[in-house]
Tab-separated table of C-alpha atoms in Angstrom:
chain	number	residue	atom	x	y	z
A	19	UNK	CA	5.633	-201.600	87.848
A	20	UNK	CA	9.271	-201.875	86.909
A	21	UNK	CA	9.636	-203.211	83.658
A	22	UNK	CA	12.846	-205.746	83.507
A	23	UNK	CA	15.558	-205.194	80.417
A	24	UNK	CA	15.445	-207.276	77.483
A	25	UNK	CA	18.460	-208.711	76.078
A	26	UNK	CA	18.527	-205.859	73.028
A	27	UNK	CA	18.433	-203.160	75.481
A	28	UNK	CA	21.197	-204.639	77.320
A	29	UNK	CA	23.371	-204.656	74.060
A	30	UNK	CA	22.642	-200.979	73.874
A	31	UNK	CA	23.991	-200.299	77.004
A	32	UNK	CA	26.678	-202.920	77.078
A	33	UNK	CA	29.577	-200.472	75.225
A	34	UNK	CA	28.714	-197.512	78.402
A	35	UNK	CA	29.566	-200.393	81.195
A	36	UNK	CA	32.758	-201.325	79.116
A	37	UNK	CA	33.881	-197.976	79.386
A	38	UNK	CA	32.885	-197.653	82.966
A	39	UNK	CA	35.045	-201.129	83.878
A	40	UNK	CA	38.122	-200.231	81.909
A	41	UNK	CA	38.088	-196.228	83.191
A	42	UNK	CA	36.606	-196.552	86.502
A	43	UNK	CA	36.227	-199.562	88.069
A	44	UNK	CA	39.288	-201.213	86.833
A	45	UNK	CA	41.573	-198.255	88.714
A	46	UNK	CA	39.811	-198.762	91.759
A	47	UNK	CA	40.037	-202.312	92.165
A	48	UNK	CA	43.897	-201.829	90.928
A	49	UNK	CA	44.479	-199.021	93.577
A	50	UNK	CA	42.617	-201.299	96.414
A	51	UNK	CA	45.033	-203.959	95.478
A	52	UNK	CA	47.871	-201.806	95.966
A	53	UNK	CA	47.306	-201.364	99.348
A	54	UNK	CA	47.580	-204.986	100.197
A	55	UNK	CA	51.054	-204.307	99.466
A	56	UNK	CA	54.165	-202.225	100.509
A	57	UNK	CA	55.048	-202.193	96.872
A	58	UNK	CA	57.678	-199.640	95.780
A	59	UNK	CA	59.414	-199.922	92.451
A	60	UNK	CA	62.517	-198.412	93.197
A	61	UNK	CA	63.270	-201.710	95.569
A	62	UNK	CA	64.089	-205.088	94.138
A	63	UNK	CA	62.577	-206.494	97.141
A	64	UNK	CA	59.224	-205.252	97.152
A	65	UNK	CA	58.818	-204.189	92.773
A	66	UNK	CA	55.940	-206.548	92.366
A	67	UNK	CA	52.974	-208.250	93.994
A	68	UNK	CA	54.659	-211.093	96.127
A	69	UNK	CA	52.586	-213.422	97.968
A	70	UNK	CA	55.622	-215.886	99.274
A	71	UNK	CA	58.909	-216.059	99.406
A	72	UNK	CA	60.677	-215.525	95.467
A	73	UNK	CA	64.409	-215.628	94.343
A	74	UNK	CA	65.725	-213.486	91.811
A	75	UNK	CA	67.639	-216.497	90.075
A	76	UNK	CA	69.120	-214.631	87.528
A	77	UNK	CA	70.607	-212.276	89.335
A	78	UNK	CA	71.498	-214.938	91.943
A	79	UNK	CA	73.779	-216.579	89.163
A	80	UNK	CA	75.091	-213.380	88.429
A	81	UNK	CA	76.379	-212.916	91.754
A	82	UNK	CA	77.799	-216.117	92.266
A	83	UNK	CA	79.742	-215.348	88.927
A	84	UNK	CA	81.506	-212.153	90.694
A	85	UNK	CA	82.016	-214.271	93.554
A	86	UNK	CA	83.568	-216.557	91.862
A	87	UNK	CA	86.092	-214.266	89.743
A	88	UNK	CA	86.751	-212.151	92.740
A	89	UNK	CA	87.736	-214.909	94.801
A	90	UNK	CA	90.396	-216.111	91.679
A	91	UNK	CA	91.486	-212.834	91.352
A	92	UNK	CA	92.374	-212.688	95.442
A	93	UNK	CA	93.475	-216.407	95.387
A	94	UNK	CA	96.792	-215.083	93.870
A	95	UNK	CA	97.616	-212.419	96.616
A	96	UNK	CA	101.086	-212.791	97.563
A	97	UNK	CA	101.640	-214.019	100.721
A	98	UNK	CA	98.594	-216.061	100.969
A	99	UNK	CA	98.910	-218.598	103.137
A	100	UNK	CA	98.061	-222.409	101.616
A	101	UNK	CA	95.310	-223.297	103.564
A	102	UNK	CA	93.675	-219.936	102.984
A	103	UNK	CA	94.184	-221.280	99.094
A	104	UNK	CA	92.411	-223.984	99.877
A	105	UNK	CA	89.722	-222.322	101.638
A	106	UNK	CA	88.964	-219.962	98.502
A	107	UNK	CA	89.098	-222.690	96.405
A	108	UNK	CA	86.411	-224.757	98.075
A	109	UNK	CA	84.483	-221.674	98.539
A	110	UNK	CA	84.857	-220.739	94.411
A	111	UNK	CA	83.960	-224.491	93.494
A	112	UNK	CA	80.576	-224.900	95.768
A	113	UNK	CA	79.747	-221.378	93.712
A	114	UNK	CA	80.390	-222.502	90.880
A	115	UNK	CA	78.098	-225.395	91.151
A	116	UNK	CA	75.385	-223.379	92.393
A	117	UNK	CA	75.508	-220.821	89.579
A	118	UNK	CA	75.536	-223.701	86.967
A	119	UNK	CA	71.668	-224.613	88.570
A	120	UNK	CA	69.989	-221.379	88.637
A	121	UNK	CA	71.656	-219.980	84.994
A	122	UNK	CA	69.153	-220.524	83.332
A	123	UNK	CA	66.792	-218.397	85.414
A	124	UNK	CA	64.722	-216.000	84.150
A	125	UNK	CA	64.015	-212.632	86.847
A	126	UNK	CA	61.872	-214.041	89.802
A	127	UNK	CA	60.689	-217.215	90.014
A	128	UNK	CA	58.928	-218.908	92.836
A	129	UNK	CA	60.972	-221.335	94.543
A	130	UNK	CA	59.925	-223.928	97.555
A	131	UNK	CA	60.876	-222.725	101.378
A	132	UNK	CA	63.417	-225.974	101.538
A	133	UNK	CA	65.416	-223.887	98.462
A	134	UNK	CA	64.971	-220.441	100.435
A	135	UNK	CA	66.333	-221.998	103.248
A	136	UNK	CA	69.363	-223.570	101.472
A	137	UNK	CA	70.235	-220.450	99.802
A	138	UNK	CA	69.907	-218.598	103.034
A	139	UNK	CA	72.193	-220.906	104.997
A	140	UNK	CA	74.622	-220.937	101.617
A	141	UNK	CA	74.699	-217.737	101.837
A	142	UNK	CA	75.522	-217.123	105.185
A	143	UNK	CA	78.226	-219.728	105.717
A	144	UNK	CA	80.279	-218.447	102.787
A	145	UNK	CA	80.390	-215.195	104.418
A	146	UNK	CA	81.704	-216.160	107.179
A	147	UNK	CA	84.366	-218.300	105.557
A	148	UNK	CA	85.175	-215.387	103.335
A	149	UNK	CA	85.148	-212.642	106.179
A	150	UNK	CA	87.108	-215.000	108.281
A	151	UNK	CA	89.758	-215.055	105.198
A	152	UNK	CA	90.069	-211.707	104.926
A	153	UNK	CA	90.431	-211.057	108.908
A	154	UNK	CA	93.332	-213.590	108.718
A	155	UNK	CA	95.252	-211.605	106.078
A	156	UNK	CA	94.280	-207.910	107.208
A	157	UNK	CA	97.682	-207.147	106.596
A	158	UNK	CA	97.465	-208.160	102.862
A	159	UNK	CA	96.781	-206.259	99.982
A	160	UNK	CA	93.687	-207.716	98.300
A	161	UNK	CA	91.956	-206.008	95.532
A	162	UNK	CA	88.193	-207.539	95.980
A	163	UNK	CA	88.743	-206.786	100.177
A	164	UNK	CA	85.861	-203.641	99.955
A	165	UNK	CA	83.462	-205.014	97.214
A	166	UNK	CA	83.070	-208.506	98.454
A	167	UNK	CA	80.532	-207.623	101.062
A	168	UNK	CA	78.674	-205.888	98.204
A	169	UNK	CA	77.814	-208.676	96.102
A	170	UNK	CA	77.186	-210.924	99.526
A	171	UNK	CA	74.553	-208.416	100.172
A	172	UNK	CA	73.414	-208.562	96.558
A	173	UNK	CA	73.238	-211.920	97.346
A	174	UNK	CA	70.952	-211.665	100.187
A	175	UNK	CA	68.601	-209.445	98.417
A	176	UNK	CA	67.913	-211.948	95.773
A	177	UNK	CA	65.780	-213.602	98.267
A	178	UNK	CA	62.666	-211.637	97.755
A	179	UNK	CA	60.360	-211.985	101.103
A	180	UNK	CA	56.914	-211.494	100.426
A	181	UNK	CA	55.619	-207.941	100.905
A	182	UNK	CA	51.987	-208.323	101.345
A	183	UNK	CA	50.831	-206.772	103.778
A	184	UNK	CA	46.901	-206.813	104.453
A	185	UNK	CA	45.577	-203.714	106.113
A	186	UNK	CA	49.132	-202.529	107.750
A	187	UNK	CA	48.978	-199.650	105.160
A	188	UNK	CA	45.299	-198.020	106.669
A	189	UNK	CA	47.506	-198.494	110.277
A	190	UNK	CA	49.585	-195.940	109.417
A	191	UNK	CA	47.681	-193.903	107.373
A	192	UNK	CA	46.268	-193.032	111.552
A	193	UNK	CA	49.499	-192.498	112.530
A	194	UNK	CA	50.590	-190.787	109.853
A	195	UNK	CA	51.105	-186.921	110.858
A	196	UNK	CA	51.890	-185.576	107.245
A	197	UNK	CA	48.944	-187.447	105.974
A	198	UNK	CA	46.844	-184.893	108.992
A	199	UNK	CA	48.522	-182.068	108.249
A	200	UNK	CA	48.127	-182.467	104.151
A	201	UNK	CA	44.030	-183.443	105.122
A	202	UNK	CA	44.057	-179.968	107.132
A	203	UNK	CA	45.654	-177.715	104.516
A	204	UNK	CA	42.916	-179.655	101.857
A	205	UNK	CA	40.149	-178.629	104.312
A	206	UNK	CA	41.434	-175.276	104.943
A	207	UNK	CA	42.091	-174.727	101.383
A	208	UNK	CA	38.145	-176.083	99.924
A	209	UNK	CA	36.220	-174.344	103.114
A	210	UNK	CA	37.787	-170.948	102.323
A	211	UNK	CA	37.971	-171.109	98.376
A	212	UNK	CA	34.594	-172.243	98.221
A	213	UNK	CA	32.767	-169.956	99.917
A	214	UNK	CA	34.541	-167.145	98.902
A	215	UNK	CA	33.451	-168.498	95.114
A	216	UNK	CA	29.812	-168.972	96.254
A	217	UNK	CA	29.253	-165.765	96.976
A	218	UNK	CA	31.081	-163.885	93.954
A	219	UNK	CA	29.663	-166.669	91.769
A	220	UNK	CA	25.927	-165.834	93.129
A	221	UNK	CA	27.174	-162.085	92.222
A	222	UNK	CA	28.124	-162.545	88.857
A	223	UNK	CA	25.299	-165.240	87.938
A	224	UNK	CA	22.579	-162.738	89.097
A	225	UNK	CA	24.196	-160.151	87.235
A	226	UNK	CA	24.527	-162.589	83.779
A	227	UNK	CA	20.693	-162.981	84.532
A	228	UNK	CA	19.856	-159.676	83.970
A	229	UNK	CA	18.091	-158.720	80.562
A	230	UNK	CA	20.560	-155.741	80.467
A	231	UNK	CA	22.314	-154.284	77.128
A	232	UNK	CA	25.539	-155.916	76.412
A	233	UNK	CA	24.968	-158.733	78.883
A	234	UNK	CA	26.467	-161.111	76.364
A	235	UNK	CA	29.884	-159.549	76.451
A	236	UNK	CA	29.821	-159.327	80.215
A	237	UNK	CA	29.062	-162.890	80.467
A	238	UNK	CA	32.098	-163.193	78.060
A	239	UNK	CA	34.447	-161.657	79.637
A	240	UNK	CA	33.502	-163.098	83.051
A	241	UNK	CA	33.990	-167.069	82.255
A	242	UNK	CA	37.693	-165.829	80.394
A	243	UNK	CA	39.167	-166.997	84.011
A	244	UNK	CA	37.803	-170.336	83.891
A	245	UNK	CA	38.373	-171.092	79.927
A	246	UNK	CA	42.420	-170.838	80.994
A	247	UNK	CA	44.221	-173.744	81.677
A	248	UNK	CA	45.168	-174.320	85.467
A	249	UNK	CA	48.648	-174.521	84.789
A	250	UNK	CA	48.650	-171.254	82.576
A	251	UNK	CA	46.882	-169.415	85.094
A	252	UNK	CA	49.354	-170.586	88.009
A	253	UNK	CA	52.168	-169.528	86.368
A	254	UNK	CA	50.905	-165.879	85.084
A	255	UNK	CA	49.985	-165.588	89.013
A	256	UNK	CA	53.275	-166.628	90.638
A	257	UNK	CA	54.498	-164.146	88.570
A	258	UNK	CA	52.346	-161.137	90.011
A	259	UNK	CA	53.186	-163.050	93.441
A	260	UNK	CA	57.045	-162.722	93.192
A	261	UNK	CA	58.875	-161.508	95.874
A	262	UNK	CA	61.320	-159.181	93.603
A	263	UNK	CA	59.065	-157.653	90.920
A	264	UNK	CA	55.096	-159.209	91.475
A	265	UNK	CA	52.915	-156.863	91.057
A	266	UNK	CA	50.235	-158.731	93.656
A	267	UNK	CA	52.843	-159.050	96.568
A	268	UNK	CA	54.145	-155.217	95.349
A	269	UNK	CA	50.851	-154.154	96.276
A	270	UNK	CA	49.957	-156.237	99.436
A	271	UNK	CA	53.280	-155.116	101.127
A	272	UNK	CA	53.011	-151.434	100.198
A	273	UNK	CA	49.042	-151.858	101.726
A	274	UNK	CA	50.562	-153.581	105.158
A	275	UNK	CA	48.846	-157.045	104.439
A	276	UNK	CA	52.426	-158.586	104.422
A	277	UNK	CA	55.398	-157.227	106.179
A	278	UNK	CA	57.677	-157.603	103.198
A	279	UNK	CA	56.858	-158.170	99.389
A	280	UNK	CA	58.641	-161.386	99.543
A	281	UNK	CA	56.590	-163.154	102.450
A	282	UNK	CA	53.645	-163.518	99.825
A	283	UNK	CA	55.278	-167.650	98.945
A	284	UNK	CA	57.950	-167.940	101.036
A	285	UNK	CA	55.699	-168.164	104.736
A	286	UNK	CA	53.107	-170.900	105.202
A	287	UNK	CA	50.237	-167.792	105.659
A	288	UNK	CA	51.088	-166.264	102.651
A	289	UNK	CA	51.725	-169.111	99.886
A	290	UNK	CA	47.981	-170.381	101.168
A	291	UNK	CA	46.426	-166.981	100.793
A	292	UNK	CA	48.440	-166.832	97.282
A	293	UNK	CA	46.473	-170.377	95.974
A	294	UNK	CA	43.303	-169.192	97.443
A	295	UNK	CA	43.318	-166.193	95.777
A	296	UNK	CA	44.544	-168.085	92.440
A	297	UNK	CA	41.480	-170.834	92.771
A	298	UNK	CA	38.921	-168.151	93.041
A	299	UNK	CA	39.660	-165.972	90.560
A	300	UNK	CA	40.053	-169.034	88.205
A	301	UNK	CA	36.995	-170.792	89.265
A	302	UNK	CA	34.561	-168.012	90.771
A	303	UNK	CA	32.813	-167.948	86.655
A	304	UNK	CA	32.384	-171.891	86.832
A	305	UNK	CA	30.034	-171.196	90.134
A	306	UNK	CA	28.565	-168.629	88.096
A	307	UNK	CA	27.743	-170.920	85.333
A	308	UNK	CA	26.241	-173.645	87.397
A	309	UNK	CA	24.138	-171.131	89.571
A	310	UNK	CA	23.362	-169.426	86.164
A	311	UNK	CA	21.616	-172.604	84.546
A	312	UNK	CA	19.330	-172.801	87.891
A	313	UNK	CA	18.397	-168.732	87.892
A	314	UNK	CA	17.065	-169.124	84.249
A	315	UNK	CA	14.652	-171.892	84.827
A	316	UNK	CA	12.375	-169.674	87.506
A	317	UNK	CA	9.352	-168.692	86.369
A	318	UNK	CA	9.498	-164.683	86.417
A	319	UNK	CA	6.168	-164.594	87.027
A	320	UNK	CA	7.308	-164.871	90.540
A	321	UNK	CA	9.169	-162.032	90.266
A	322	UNK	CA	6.616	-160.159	89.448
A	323	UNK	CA	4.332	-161.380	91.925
A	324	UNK	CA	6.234	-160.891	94.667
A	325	UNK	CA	6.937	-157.052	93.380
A	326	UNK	CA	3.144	-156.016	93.348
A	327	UNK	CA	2.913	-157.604	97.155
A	328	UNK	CA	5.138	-155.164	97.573
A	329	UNK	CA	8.791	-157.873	98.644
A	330	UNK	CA	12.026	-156.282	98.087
A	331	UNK	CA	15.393	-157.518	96.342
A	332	UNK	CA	16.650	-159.078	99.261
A	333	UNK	CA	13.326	-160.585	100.501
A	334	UNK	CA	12.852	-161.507	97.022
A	335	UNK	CA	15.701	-163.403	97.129
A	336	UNK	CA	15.569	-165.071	100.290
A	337	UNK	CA	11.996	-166.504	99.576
A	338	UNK	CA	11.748	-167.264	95.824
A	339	UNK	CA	15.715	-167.033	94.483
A	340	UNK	CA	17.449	-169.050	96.645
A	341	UNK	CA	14.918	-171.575	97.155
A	342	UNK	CA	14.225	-172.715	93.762
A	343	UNK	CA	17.802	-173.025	93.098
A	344	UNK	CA	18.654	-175.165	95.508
A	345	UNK	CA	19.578	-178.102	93.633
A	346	UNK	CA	21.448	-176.011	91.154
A	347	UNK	CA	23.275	-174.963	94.497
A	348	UNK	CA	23.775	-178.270	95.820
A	349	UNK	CA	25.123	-179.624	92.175
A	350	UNK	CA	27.729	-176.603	92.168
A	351	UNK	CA	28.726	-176.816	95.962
A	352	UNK	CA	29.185	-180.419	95.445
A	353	UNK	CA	31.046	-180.139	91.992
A	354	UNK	CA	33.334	-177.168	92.980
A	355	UNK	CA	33.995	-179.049	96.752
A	356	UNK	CA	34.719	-182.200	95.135
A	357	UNK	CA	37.217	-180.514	92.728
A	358	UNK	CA	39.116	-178.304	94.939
A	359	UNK	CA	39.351	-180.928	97.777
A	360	UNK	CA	41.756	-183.045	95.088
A	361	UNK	CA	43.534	-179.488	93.947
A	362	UNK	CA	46.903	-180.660	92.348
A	363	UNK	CA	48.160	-178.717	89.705
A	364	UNK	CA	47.567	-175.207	90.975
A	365	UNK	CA	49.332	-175.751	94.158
A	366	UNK	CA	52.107	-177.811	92.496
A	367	UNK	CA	53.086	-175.095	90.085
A	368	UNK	CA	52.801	-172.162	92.025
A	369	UNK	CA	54.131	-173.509	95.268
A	370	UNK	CA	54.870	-177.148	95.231
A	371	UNK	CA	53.477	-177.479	98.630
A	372	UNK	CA	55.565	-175.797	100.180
A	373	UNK	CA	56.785	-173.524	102.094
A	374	UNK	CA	57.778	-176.759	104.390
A	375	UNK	CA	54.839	-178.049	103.617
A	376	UNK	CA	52.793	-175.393	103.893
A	377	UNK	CA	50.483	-175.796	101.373
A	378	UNK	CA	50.574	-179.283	100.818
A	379	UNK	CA	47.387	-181.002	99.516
A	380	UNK	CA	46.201	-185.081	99.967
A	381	UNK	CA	46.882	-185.095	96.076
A	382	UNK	CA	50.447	-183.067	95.845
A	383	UNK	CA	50.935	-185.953	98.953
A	384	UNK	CA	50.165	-188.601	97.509
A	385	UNK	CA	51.737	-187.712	94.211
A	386	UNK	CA	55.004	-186.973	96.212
A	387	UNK	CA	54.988	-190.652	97.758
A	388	UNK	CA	54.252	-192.260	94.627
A	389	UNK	CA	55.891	-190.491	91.769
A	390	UNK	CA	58.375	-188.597	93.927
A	391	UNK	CA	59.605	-191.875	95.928
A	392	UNK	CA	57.916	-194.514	93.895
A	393	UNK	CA	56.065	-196.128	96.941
A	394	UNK	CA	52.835	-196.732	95.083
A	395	UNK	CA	51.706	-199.169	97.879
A	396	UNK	CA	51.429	-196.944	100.338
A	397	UNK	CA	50.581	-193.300	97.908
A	398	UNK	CA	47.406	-195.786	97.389
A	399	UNK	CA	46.671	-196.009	100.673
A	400	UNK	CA	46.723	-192.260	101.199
A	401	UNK	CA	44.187	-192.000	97.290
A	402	UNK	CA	41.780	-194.543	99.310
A	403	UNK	CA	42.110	-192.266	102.020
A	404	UNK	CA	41.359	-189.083	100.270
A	405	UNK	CA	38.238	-190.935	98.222
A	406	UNK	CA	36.730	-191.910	101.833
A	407	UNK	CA	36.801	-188.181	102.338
A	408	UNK	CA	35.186	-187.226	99.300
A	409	UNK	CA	32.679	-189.896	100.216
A	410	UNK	CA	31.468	-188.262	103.391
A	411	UNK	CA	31.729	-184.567	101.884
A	412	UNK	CA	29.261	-185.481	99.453
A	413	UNK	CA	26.741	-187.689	101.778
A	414	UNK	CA	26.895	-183.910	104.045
A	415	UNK	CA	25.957	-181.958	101.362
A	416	UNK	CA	22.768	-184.535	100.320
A	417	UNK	CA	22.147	-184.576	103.712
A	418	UNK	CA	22.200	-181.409	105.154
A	419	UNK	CA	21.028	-178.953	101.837
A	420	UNK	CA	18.067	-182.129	101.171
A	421	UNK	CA	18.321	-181.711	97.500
A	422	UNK	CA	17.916	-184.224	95.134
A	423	UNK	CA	20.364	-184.089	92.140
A	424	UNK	CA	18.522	-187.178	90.547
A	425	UNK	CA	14.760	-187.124	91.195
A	426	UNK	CA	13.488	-190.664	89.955
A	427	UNK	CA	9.111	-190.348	89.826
């Protein structure tokens, strides 16, 4: 019988799902929103969450203000014709009257679609007028000729359209070829590094089981890899990868791996061999660890069992070893997958995703699209992409190893 929680217990857990809503649920939600919208920050038009159509009133004033003084300062053009005078003038007072009502803005406001529409057709007629002005009296020299357009455009872009746009963002994340390419590279990149680490980490962690003299300093020495920081450790190895004096491509090269020493980061091949190599070295000891803490809770009473009847090491292993371990194994596949599939910082350092792409991961993707261009709208899309992923990879392993990493009597 499941007992329910009284109101004290509650209280004791209360402070734990704070934390959770603040650091984890809160960015989710925030980063679904996000892809409702094409929302980029380096655009005026689409810098915020815009449900309707907005004007940017202050700036709106503002540009009716140059409008205004670059029309006075072209009004005294020599050789203007009177009714051209006229026309400027007319033009300069209906701004002036306009920028007098929307002064007082402040940034974007939310306006009705009658106002939109007023400004729109404002906006559009005085162009005209002004263009046809300036067409008249090509053969004049007037100063505000070039930058007149410019603040008509301004003009048009105070009119902020709304930039929701539902699930247009997941359409073409499908269509999206870099988005493919990055998800194969990601694949490529956790199948390989992975499995390579399995193995040497099953290596090491049998070896740090051992009652053996001096097993504590091997065990020492052997998690130094992992205590370094990834961005240490991805600079000390593009160093040993460099194509003038790295001792790592010096060696490949002179062994025929590569055809030249500086092939090791500058071809697609070689950079990807160069961050596998990198992840494994680094993280190879954390598999150890994890596989470690499983080998050290079998009874060795097994062992020794299965020694008198006479099984050998790898029998041993097959039948007692690897079996009892397996949710150790399934917590470090699933750990080490889930952290190499959303590699950033080794591959940004040492390659930057590149050669042309090369190596380029979801994350170093997505960061690219929203740091790198500041289109956070649709960099969210591509996160929400990359977290559907992670979603499946870790239903396959539950699924397919039938481990249980939380067993609930």
């Amino acid at each position: 019988m499941i007992k329910r929680m009284t109101f004290k217990q509650f209280l004791f857990i209360l402070p734990l799902l704070i934390f959770i809503g603040i650091f984890s649920i809160y960015p989710i939600v925030t980063s679904l929103m996000y892809t409702l919208f094409d929302y980029r920050t380096n655009d005026q038009q689409h810098n915020s969450f815009y449900m309707s159509q907005q004007l940017n009133g202050e700036l709106y004033a503002q540009d009716l203000g140059y409008v205004s003084w670059f029309i006075e300062t072209d009004m005294a053009t020599e050789g203007l014709s009177s009714e051209d005078v006229a026309e400027f003038e007319a033009i300069k007072a209906e701004a002036d009257e306009l920028q007098k009502e929307y002064k007082d803005s402040k940034g974007v406001e939310k306006v009705s679609s009658e106002t939109i529409e007023e400004i729109k057709a404002f906006n559009k007629d005085t162009r005209e007028r002004l263009t046809a002005i300036y067409d008249r009296n090509a053969d004049l020299d007037m100063y505000n000729r070039d930058g007149m357009p410019q603040i008509l455009d301004d003009m048009d872009s105070c009119v902020v359209e709304s930039n929701f746009i539902g699930l247009k963002g997941f359409g073409k994340l499908f269509t999206d070829t870099r988005f493919f390419k990055a998800l194969l590279h990601t694949l490529l990149f956790t199948v390989i590094s992975v499995a390579i680490e399995l193995v040497i980490g099953m290596i090491l962690a049998l070896i740090m089981d051992k009652a053996i003299k001096g097993i504590g300093a091997v065990r020492t020495i052997a998690l130094i890899p992992w205590a370094i920081p990834t961005a240490v450790s991805a600079m000390i190895w593009s160093y040993m990868y460099d194509g003038s004096y790295g001792v790592i491509s010096k060696i490949f090269s002179v062994i025929g791996l590569i055809p030249k020493q500086s092939a090791m980061l500058l071809t697609a091949n070689g950079a990807m061999t160069s961050v596998v190599i990198s992840d494994v070295w680094k993280t190879a000891p954390y598999m150890a660890l994890l596989l470690l803490a499983g080998l050290q809770v079998i009874d060795r009473g097994l062992y020794e069992s299965a020694s008198i009847d006479g099984a050998g090491p790898i029998k041993t292993f097959f039948r007692i070893t690897l079996p009892l371990i397996k949710p150790s194994l399934l917590v470090a596949l699933l750990f080490r997958t889930m952290d190499a599939f959303r590699v950033y910082d080794l591959i940004a350092i040492l390659t930057g995703g590149g050669p042309g792409n090369g190596t380029e991961s979801l994350s170093v993707y997505s960061y690219k699209l929203m740091f790198g261009q500041s289109n956070y709208g649709y960099g969210s899309v591509v996160v929400m992409g990359m977290a559907v992923c992670v979603a499946v990879i870790a239903v396959l392993y539950v699924k397919v190893l039938g481990a249980e990493v939380i067993n609930n009597d």
